[in-house]
Amino acid sequence: MSVFCRICNGYEVKEKWPTVYNKNIKLYYCNDCNHGFLNPYFSKDELNNFYKNEYRKIFVFNIPFKKTVKSVKQMMEDTGQLNESTLRANMIIQKDGNKLNVIDIGSGTGMFLNCCYNINQNLKLYGIEPDDDHKYLSSNSDKFLIFNNLDEVKKLNVIFDKVTIFHTFEHIENLGDFLENLKQIINEKTEIYIEVPNGEYNWVKKSFVHLAHPQIFSKLSITKVLNLNNYKILSYDRYDERTDYLILKVKFENQKQDQYLKLKNNKLLENIIDNAKWGIIDAFLKFIKDKSILIIPAKYLGVLSRLKYKYKK
């Protein structure tokens, strides 16, 4: 069965290696797009089961000790995510009192929306979050409304002034379908902010490629997929000095875009993929972690992982 690139649908792709989490799911690389992607990927039912069961095992770092707003806020502070949310909000939201419609797709616990509200209480804030464990912490807020999916939001008949998609875009298998559906809640004046992990950042372990991310973006590939769906790049932004993420400010224009043609394809992502390591010690440590999750409650492992993070920092 032929494998095609998830960006350009081209067949100039190379099979690289199986993921360390599931040997049946493999990493592929597209030469034309400088893009990595997983294939085959989960069916809809398999994906739902993965997020309910396996996803949190990979990211115990993000499991709060208690399912309370206070505990989640502490977790966000300990991991630096509260600071990131504040920096993002300060970059995007102005203290001008304007009554704008703002939606955060993949809103998680609602921390970013809270930061937006703290800057401008006149905003009409919305979020989309399918994860029940995250959503319940924000669904009762009087500051914003949380929905399960884009279809529910469409029924509001609201055109949004600002759309944020932070570390959600890389979770989407069919990017063209998503970008087409997005057009139903925006217009050509809407500002859209998309942030993804930077595939060209110097990651060295194969565990970087995990099952929740069917897409591994380079600057070229994310620009290309947006351009091919008539989204224009307004700027490549940054809210701190880190280089492990890409953040783009874009807008929809109902005409062909070709900004990606002006970007050099250095194939840096392929070089990183080819040099990624996974040895016996890495496999052993993953085995220990997997077994620990079966014995030790995830919330305790979350605390331990955050203490380790703070100590390293």
mmCIF file of C-alpha atoms in Angstrom:
data_model
loop_
_atom_site.group_PDB
_atom_site.id
_atom_site.type_symbol
_atom_site.label_atom_id
_atom_site.label_comp_id
_atom_site.label_asym_id
_atom_site.label_seq_id
_atom_site.Cartn_x
_atom_site.Cartn_y
_atom_site.Cartn_z
ATOM 1 C CA MET A 1 0.000 0.000 0.000
ATOM 2 C CA SER A 2 1.422 3.377 -1.030
ATOM 3 C CA VAL A 3 2.134 6.009 1.615
ATOM 4 C CA PHE A 4 1.588 9.663 0.744
ATOM 5 C CA CYS A 5 2.705 12.820 2.520
ATOM 6 C CA ARG A 6 0.108 14.341 4.846
ATOM 7 C CA ILE A 7 1.018 17.835 3.599
ATOM 8 C CA CYS A 8 1.386 17.636 -0.189
ATOM 9 C CA ASN A 9 -0.082 14.160 -0.880
ATOM 10 C CA GLY A 10 3.142 13.413 -2.744
ATOM 11 C CA TYR A 11 4.812 10.033 -2.838
ATOM 12 C CA GLU A 12 8.443 11.180 -2.386
ATOM 13 C CA VAL A 13 8.429 9.810 1.148
ATOM 14 C CA LYS A 14 10.836 7.580 3.039
ATOM 15 C CA GLU A 15 10.109 5.124 5.807
ATOM 16 C CA LYS A 16 12.436 5.913 8.715
ATOM 17 C CA TRP A 17 11.798 3.836 11.841
ATOM 18 C CA PRO A 18 8.985 2.472 14.032
ATOM 19 C CA THR A 19 7.972 4.548 17.044
ATOM 20 C CA VAL A 20 9.235 3.357 20.411
ATOM 21 C CA TYR A 21 5.633 3.327 21.696
ATOM 22 C CA ASN A 22 4.122 1.115 18.985
ATOM 23 C CA LYS A 23 6.278 -0.795 16.519
ATOM 24 C CA ASN A 24 3.400 -1.001 14.025
ATOM 25 C CA ILE A 25 3.245 2.784 13.663
ATOM 26 C CA LYS A 26 6.198 4.135 11.721
ATOM 27 C CA LEU A 27 7.762 7.504 11.097
ATOM 28 C CA TYR A 28 7.925 8.689 7.496
ATOM 29 C CA TYR A 29 9.651 11.696 5.988
ATOM 30 C CA CYS A 30 8.657 13.773 2.953
ATOM 31 C CA ASN A 31 11.576 15.266 0.983
ATOM 32 C CA ASP A 32 9.466 17.927 -0.724
ATOM 33 C CA CYS A 33 7.934 19.287 2.482
ATOM 34 C CA ASN A 34 10.704 18.566 5.001
ATOM 35 C CA HIS A 35 7.970 16.981 7.081
ATOM 36 C CA GLY A 36 7.650 13.980 9.356
ATOM 37 C CA PHE A 37 4.439 12.017 9.869
ATOM 38 C CA LEU A 38 3.167 8.764 11.347
ATOM 39 C CA ASN A 39 1.662 5.964 9.304
ATOM 40 C CA PRO A 40 -0.493 3.959 9.704
ATOM 41 C CA TYR A 41 -2.384 5.986 12.279
ATOM 42 C CA PHE A 42 -5.212 5.255 14.692
ATOM 43 C CA SER A 43 -8.824 4.804 13.674
ATOM 44 C CA LYS A 44 -11.286 7.132 15.416
ATOM 45 C CA ASP A 45 -12.126 4.526 18.082
ATOM 46 C CA GLU A 46 -8.472 3.636 18.596
ATOM 47 C CA LEU A 47 -7.595 7.306 18.982
ATOM 48 C CA ASN A 48 -10.312 7.859 21.599
ATOM 49 C CA ASN A 49 -9.088 4.811 23.510
ATOM 50 C CA PHE A 50 -5.491 6.034 23.283
ATOM 51 C CA TYR A 51 -6.332 9.418 24.814
ATOM 52 C CA LYS A 52 -8.393 7.828 27.581
ATOM 53 C CA ASN A 53 -5.769 5.266 28.553
ATOM 54 C CA GLU A 54 -2.261 5.633 27.134
ATOM 55 C CA TYR A 55 -1.833 9.368 26.597
ATOM 56 C CA ARG A 56 -1.466 10.345 30.248
ATOM 57 C CA LYS A 57 1.061 7.550 30.788
ATOM 58 C CA ILE A 58 3.376 9.332 28.363
ATOM 59 C CA PHE A 59 2.796 12.689 30.057
ATOM 60 C CA VAL A 60 2.596 12.024 33.810
ATOM 61 C CA PHE A 61 4.419 15.363 34.038
ATOM 62 C CA ASN A 62 1.046 17.029 33.354
ATOM 63 C CA ILE A 63 -1.089 15.072 35.819
ATOM 64 C CA PRO A 64 -2.084 17.271 38.821
ATOM 65 C CA PHE A 65 -1.983 15.829 42.326
ATOM 66 C CA LYS A 66 -5.665 16.657 42.821
ATOM 67 C CA LYS A 67 -8.495 17.401 40.410
ATOM 68 C CA THR A 68 -8.954 20.910 41.703
ATOM 69 C CA VAL A 69 -8.307 24.314 40.176
ATOM 70 C CA LYS A 70 -5.751 25.061 42.901
ATOM 71 C CA SER A 71 -3.814 21.844 42.260
ATOM 72 C CA VAL A 72 -3.857 22.371 38.494
ATOM 73 C CA LYS A 73 -2.604 25.935 38.877
ATOM 74 C CA GLN A 74 0.246 24.647 41.059
ATOM 75 C CA MET A 75 1.090 22.050 38.423
ATOM 76 C CA MET A 76 1.062 24.738 35.717
ATOM 77 C CA GLU A 77 3.361 26.929 37.809
ATOM 78 C CA ASP A 78 5.761 24.059 38.532
ATOM 79 C CA THR A 79 6.048 23.112 34.842
ATOM 80 C CA GLY A 80 6.333 26.657 33.518
ATOM 81 C CA GLN A 81 3.040 26.374 31.635
ATOM 82 C CA LEU A 82 1.396 29.194 33.573
ATOM 83 C CA ASN A 83 4.232 31.502 32.575
ATOM 84 C CA GLU A 84 3.902 30.385 28.941
ATOM 85 C CA SER A 85 0.149 31.050 28.986
ATOM 86 C CA THR A 86 0.758 34.509 30.419
ATOM 87 C CA LEU A 87 3.374 35.322 27.772
ATOM 88 C CA ARG A 88 1.079 34.127 24.974
ATOM 89 C CA ALA A 89 -1.838 36.171 26.265
ATOM 90 C CA ASN A 90 0.310 39.295 26.579
ATOM 91 C CA MET A 91 1.453 38.827 22.991
ATOM 92 C CA ILE A 92 -2.057 38.406 21.585
ATOM 93 C CA ILE A 93 -4.471 40.363 23.777
ATOM 94 C CA GLN A 94 -4.443 44.137 24.196
ATOM 95 C CA LYS A 95 -5.578 46.060 27.287
ATOM 96 C CA ASP A 96 -7.968 48.164 25.247
ATOM 97 C CA GLY A 97 -11.319 46.916 26.511
ATOM 98 C CA ASN A 98 -12.477 45.830 23.050
ATOM 99 C CA LYS A 99 -15.296 43.274 22.997
ATOM 100 C CA LEU A 100 -13.648 40.663 20.797
ATOM 101 C CA ASN A 101 -14.672 37.055 20.221
ATOM 102 C CA VAL A 102 -11.711 34.822 21.072
ATOM 103 C CA ILE A 103 -11.553 31.016 20.890
ATOM 104 C CA ASP A 104 -8.777 28.696 22.058
ATOM 105 C CA ILE A 105 -8.839 25.353 20.228
ATOM 106 C CA GLY A 106 -7.376 22.734 22.546
ATOM 107 C CA SER A 107 -8.007 24.872 25.622
ATOM 108 C CA GLY A 108 -7.012 22.218 28.179
ATOM 109 C CA THR A 109 -7.638 23.425 31.726
ATOM 110 C CA GLY A 110 -8.510 26.915 30.507
ATOM 111 C CA MET A 111 -5.355 28.555 31.856
ATOM 112 C CA PHE A 112 -4.691 30.596 28.700
ATOM 113 C CA LEU A 113 -8.294 31.813 28.616
ATOM 114 C CA ASN A 114 -7.964 32.889 32.246
ATOM 115 C CA CYS A 115 -4.856 34.860 31.351
ATOM 116 C CA CYS A 116 -6.747 36.550 28.498
ATOM 117 C CA TYR A 117 -9.594 37.471 30.850
ATOM 118 C CA ASN A 118 -7.133 38.992 33.316
ATOM 119 C CA ILE A 119 -5.936 41.352 30.559
ATOM 120 C CA ASN A 120 -9.339 42.310 29.143
ATOM 121 C CA GLN A 121 -12.579 41.467 30.973
ATOM 122 C CA ASN A 122 -14.669 42.565 27.977
ATOM 123 C CA LEU A 123 -13.567 39.647 25.802
ATOM 124 C CA LYS A 124 -16.068 36.969 24.844
ATOM 125 C CA LEU A 125 -14.002 33.857 25.472
ATOM 126 C CA TYR A 126 -14.594 30.336 24.183
ATOM 127 C CA GLY A 127 -12.655 27.089 24.222
ATOM 128 C CA ILE A 128 -12.724 23.677 22.592
ATOM 129 C CA GLU A 129 -11.494 20.785 24.728
ATOM 130 C CA PRO A 130 -12.482 17.129 24.165
ATOM 131 C CA ASP A 131 -10.551 15.786 27.177
ATOM 132 C CA ASP A 132 -13.031 15.396 30.036
ATOM 133 C CA ASP A 133 -10.281 15.326 32.685
ATOM 134 C CA HIS A 134 -9.195 18.788 31.585
ATOM 135 C CA LYS A 135 -12.542 20.188 30.581
ATOM 136 C CA TYR A 136 -14.306 19.769 33.923
ATOM 137 C CA LEU A 137 -11.872 22.235 35.507
ATOM 138 C CA SER A 138 -12.964 25.004 33.155
ATOM 139 C CA SER A 139 -16.519 24.070 32.149
ATOM 140 C CA ASN A 140 -18.066 25.768 35.194
ATOM 141 C CA SER A 141 -16.177 29.020 34.741
ATOM 142 C CA ASP A 142 -18.190 32.210 34.433
ATOM 143 C CA LYS A 143 -15.402 33.737 32.320
ATOM 144 C CA PHE A 144 -15.684 31.541 29.229
ATOM 145 C CA LEU A 145 -17.650 28.768 27.512
ATOM 146 C CA ILE A 146 -16.120 25.364 26.727
ATOM 147 C CA PHE A 147 -17.264 23.071 23.902
ATOM 148 C CA ASN A 148 -16.402 19.517 22.892
ATOM 149 C CA ASN A 149 -15.629 20.135 19.247
ATOM 150 C CA LEU A 150 -15.757 22.550 16.333
ATOM 151 C CA ASP A 151 -19.173 21.332 15.197
ATOM 152 C CA GLU A 152 -20.714 22.538 18.463
ATOM 153 C CA VAL A 153 -19.070 25.936 18.033
ATOM 154 C CA LYS A 154 -20.387 26.292 14.462
ATOM 155 C CA LYS A 155 -23.943 26.235 15.831
ATOM 156 C CA LEU A 156 -23.263 29.513 17.668
ATOM 157 C CA ASN A 157 -22.994 31.346 14.319
ATOM 158 C CA VAL A 158 -20.137 33.408 15.752
ATOM 159 C CA ILE A 159 -17.285 34.788 13.652
ATOM 160 C CA PHE A 160 -14.166 34.986 15.792
ATOM 161 C CA ASP A 161 -11.757 37.896 15.883
ATOM 162 C CA LYS A 162 -8.910 35.812 17.236
ATOM 163 C CA VAL A 163 -8.300 32.049 17.132
ATOM 164 C CA THR A 164 -5.511 30.344 19.068
ATOM 165 C CA ILE A 165 -4.295 26.798 18.413
ATOM 166 C CA PHE A 166 -1.491 26.058 20.858
ATOM 167 C CA HIS A 167 0.097 22.613 20.702
ATOM 168 C CA THR A 168 -3.016 21.141 19.114
ATOM 169 C CA PHE A 169 -2.271 21.380 15.387
ATOM 170 C CA GLU A 170 0.322 18.570 15.575
ATOM 171 C CA HIS A 171 -2.350 16.276 17.075
ATOM 172 C CA ILE A 172 -4.496 16.496 13.922
ATOM 173 C CA GLU A 173 -4.176 13.791 11.282
ATOM 174 C CA ASN A 174 -6.223 15.384 8.489
ATOM 175 C CA LEU A 175 -4.977 18.957 8.459
ATOM 176 C CA GLY A 176 -6.755 19.924 5.244
ATOM 177 C CA ASP A 177 -10.147 18.927 6.666
ATOM 178 C CA PHE A 178 -9.476 20.827 9.875
ATOM 179 C CA LEU A 179 -8.399 24.004 8.079
ATOM 180 C CA GLU A 180 -11.443 23.824 5.818
ATOM 181 C CA ASN A 181 -13.804 23.478 8.786
ATOM 182 C CA LEU A 182 -12.059 26.336 10.546
ATOM 183 C CA LYS A 183 -13.103 28.672 7.726
ATOM 184 C CA GLN A 184 -16.704 28.412 8.941
ATOM 185 C CA ILE A 185 -15.980 30.354 12.143
ATOM 186 C CA ILE A 186 -13.548 32.964 10.766
ATOM 187 C CA ASN A 187 -13.316 35.623 8.078
ATOM 188 C CA GLU A 188 -10.450 37.413 6.340
ATOM 189 C CA LYS A 189 -9.990 39.755 9.323
ATOM 190 C CA THR A 190 -9.550 36.969 11.863
ATOM 191 C CA GLU A 191 -6.111 36.674 13.429
ATOM 192 C CA ILE A 192 -5.053 33.054 13.951
ATOM 193 C CA TYR A 193 -2.124 31.984 16.127
ATOM 194 C CA ILE A 194 -0.735 28.468 15.731
ATOM 195 C CA GLU A 195 2.009 27.026 17.929
ATOM 196 C CA VAL A 196 3.601 23.605 17.395
ATOM 197 C CA PRO A 197 6.738 21.782 18.563
ATOM 198 C CA ASN A 198 9.666 22.630 16.312
ATOM 199 C CA GLY A 199 10.708 19.425 14.560
ATOM 200 C CA GLU A 200 13.983 21.104 13.601
ATOM 201 C CA TYR A 201 14.877 21.725 17.235
ATOM 202 C CA ASN A 202 17.830 19.576 18.269
ATOM 203 C CA TRP A 203 15.955 16.612 19.756
ATOM 204 C CA VAL A 204 18.088 13.487 20.070
ATOM 205 C CA LYS A 205 15.847 10.662 21.342
ATOM 206 C CA LYS A 206 13.351 8.708 19.270
ATOM 207 C CA SER A 207 10.858 9.105 22.128
ATOM 208 C CA PHE A 208 10.318 12.691 20.882
ATOM 209 C CA VAL A 209 8.128 11.090 18.203
ATOM 210 C CA HIS A 210 5.116 9.914 20.164
ATOM 211 C CA LEU A 211 1.718 8.638 19.164
ATOM 212 C CA ALA A 212 -0.263 11.765 20.016
ATOM 213 C CA HIS A 213 1.551 13.709 17.273
ATOM 214 C CA PRO A 214 0.934 12.333 13.774
ATOM 215 C CA GLN A 215 2.699 15.457 12.412
ATOM 216 C CA ILE A 216 6.276 16.652 12.977
ATOM 217 C CA PHE A 217 6.596 20.123 11.524
ATOM 218 C CA SER A 218 9.458 22.111 10.105
ATOM 219 C CA LYS A 219 9.101 25.804 9.310
ATOM 220 C CA LEU A 220 8.685 24.835 5.665
ATOM 221 C CA SER A 221 6.056 22.147 6.199
ATOM 222 C CA ILE A 222 3.754 24.158 8.468
ATOM 223 C CA THR A 223 4.000 27.135 6.105
ATOM 224 C CA LYS A 224 3.230 24.875 3.155
ATOM 225 C CA VAL A 225 0.147 23.208 4.627
ATOM 226 C CA LEU A 226 -1.284 26.587 5.599
ATOM 227 C CA ASN A 227 -0.539 28.121 2.181
ATOM 228 C CA LEU A 228 -2.036 25.157 0.324
ATOM 229 C CA ASN A 229 -5.279 25.785 2.221
ATOM 230 C CA ASN A 230 -5.262 29.554 1.465
ATOM 231 C CA TYR A 231 -3.890 30.756 4.790
ATOM 232 C CA LYS A 232 -1.348 33.569 4.600
ATOM 233 C CA ILE A 233 1.540 33.806 7.063
ATOM 234 C CA LEU A 234 1.595 37.281 8.639
ATOM 235 C CA SER A 235 4.594 36.642 10.881
ATOM 236 C CA TYR A 236 6.715 34.022 12.602
ATOM 237 C CA ASP A 237 6.579 35.057 16.244
ATOM 238 C CA ARG A 238 8.238 34.239 19.550
ATOM 239 C CA TYR A 239 7.325 35.077 23.133
ATOM 240 C CA ASP A 240 10.630 34.049 24.734
ATOM 241 C CA GLU A 241 14.142 32.935 23.775
ATOM 242 C CA ARG A 242 13.387 29.234 23.361
ATOM 243 C CA THR A 243 13.660 27.588 19.946
ATOM 244 C CA ASP A 244 11.816 24.325 20.634
ATOM 245 C CA TYR A 245 8.539 25.675 19.249
ATOM 246 C CA LEU A 246 7.215 27.442 16.137
ATOM 247 C CA ILE A 247 4.478 30.052 16.453
ATOM 248 C CA LEU A 248 2.824 31.626 13.427
ATOM 249 C CA LYS A 249 0.345 34.441 13.076
ATOM 250 C CA VAL A 250 -1.840 33.763 10.032
ATOM 251 C CA LYS A 251 -5.069 34.787 8.355
ATOM 252 C CA PHE A 252 -7.332 33.264 5.753
ATOM 253 C CA GLU A 253 -7.343 34.784 2.276
ATOM 254 C CA ASN A 254 -9.553 33.322 -0.413
ATOM 255 C CA GLN A 255 -6.748 33.053 -2.941
ATOM 256 C CA LYS A 256 -3.684 30.941 -3.639
ATOM 257 C CA GLN A 257 -0.700 31.412 -1.314
ATOM 258 C CA ASP A 258 2.881 30.484 -2.195
ATOM 259 C CA GLN A 259 5.061 31.832 0.612
ATOM 260 C CA TYR A 260 6.468 28.346 1.196
ATOM 261 C CA LEU A 261 8.175 28.488 -2.218
ATOM 262 C CA LYS A 262 10.457 31.220 -0.869
ATOM 263 C CA LEU A 263 11.665 29.090 2.044
ATOM 264 C CA LYS A 264 14.805 27.007 1.639
ATOM 265 C CA ASN A 265 14.341 23.266 2.032
ATOM 266 C CA ASN A 266 17.460 22.388 4.014
ATOM 267 C CA LYS A 267 16.147 18.919 4.944
ATOM 268 C CA LEU A 268 17.388 19.541 8.492
ATOM 269 C CA LEU A 269 14.504 17.528 9.919
ATOM 270 C CA GLU A 270 15.619 14.427 8.019
ATOM 271 C CA ASN A 271 19.119 14.741 9.435
ATOM 272 C CA ILE A 272 17.713 14.961 12.982
ATOM 273 C CA ILE A 273 15.459 11.956 12.362
ATOM 274 C CA ASP A 274 18.321 9.876 10.966
ATOM 275 C CA ASN A 275 20.530 10.652 13.957
ATOM 276 C CA ALA A 276 17.912 10.124 16.670
ATOM 277 C CA LYS A 277 19.013 7.530 19.203
ATOM 278 C CA TRP A 278 17.287 4.802 21.185
ATOM 279 C CA GLY A 279 19.533 2.331 22.921
ATOM 280 C CA ILE A 280 19.261 -0.441 25.456
ATOM 281 C CA ILE A 281 19.371 1.959 28.403
ATOM 282 C CA ASP A 282 16.600 4.115 26.875
ATOM 283 C CA ALA A 283 14.431 1.042 26.346
ATOM 284 C CA PHE A 284 15.106 -0.147 29.909
ATOM 285 C CA LEU A 285 14.168 3.228 31.433
ATOM 286 C CA LYS A 286 10.952 3.265 29.392
ATOM 287 C CA PHE A 287 10.197 -0.271 30.629
ATOM 288 C CA ILE A 288 10.677 0.867 34.249
ATOM 289 C CA LYS A 289 8.423 3.885 33.700
ATOM 290 C CA ASP A 290 5.698 1.746 32.095
ATOM 291 C CA LYS A 291 5.795 -0.722 34.984
ATOM 292 C CA SER A 292 5.829 2.064 37.578
ATOM 293 C CA ILE A 293 2.576 3.441 36.196
ATOM 294 C CA LEU A 294 0.928 0.073 36.851
ATOM 295 C CA ILE A 295 2.022 0.164 40.506
ATOM 296 C CA ILE A 296 2.264 3.821 41.540
ATOM 297 C CA PRO A 297 -0.721 6.196 41.083
ATOM 298 C CA ALA A 298 -0.074 8.581 38.214
ATOM 299 C CA LYS A 299 -0.573 11.660 40.393
ATOM 300 C CA TYR A 300 2.457 10.696 42.513
ATOM 301 C CA LEU A 301 4.568 10.058 39.429
ATOM 302 C CA GLY A 302 3.475 13.490 38.217
ATOM 303 C CA VAL A 303 4.782 15.120 41.398
ATOM 304 C CA LEU A 304 8.075 13.207 41.145
ATOM 305 C CA SER A 305 8.581 14.158 37.501
ATOM 306 C CA ARG A 306 7.965 17.837 38.266
ATOM 307 C CA LEU A 307 10.414 17.754 41.187
ATOM 308 C CA LYS A 308 12.985 16.265 38.828
ATOM 309 C CA TYR A 309 12.242 19.049 36.326
ATOM 310 C CA LYS A 310 12.681 21.769 38.956
ATOM 311 C CA TYR A 311 15.915 20.190 40.214
ATOM 312 C CA LYS A 312 17.373 20.032 36.694
ATOM 313 C CA LYS A 313 16.312 23.595 36.040
#
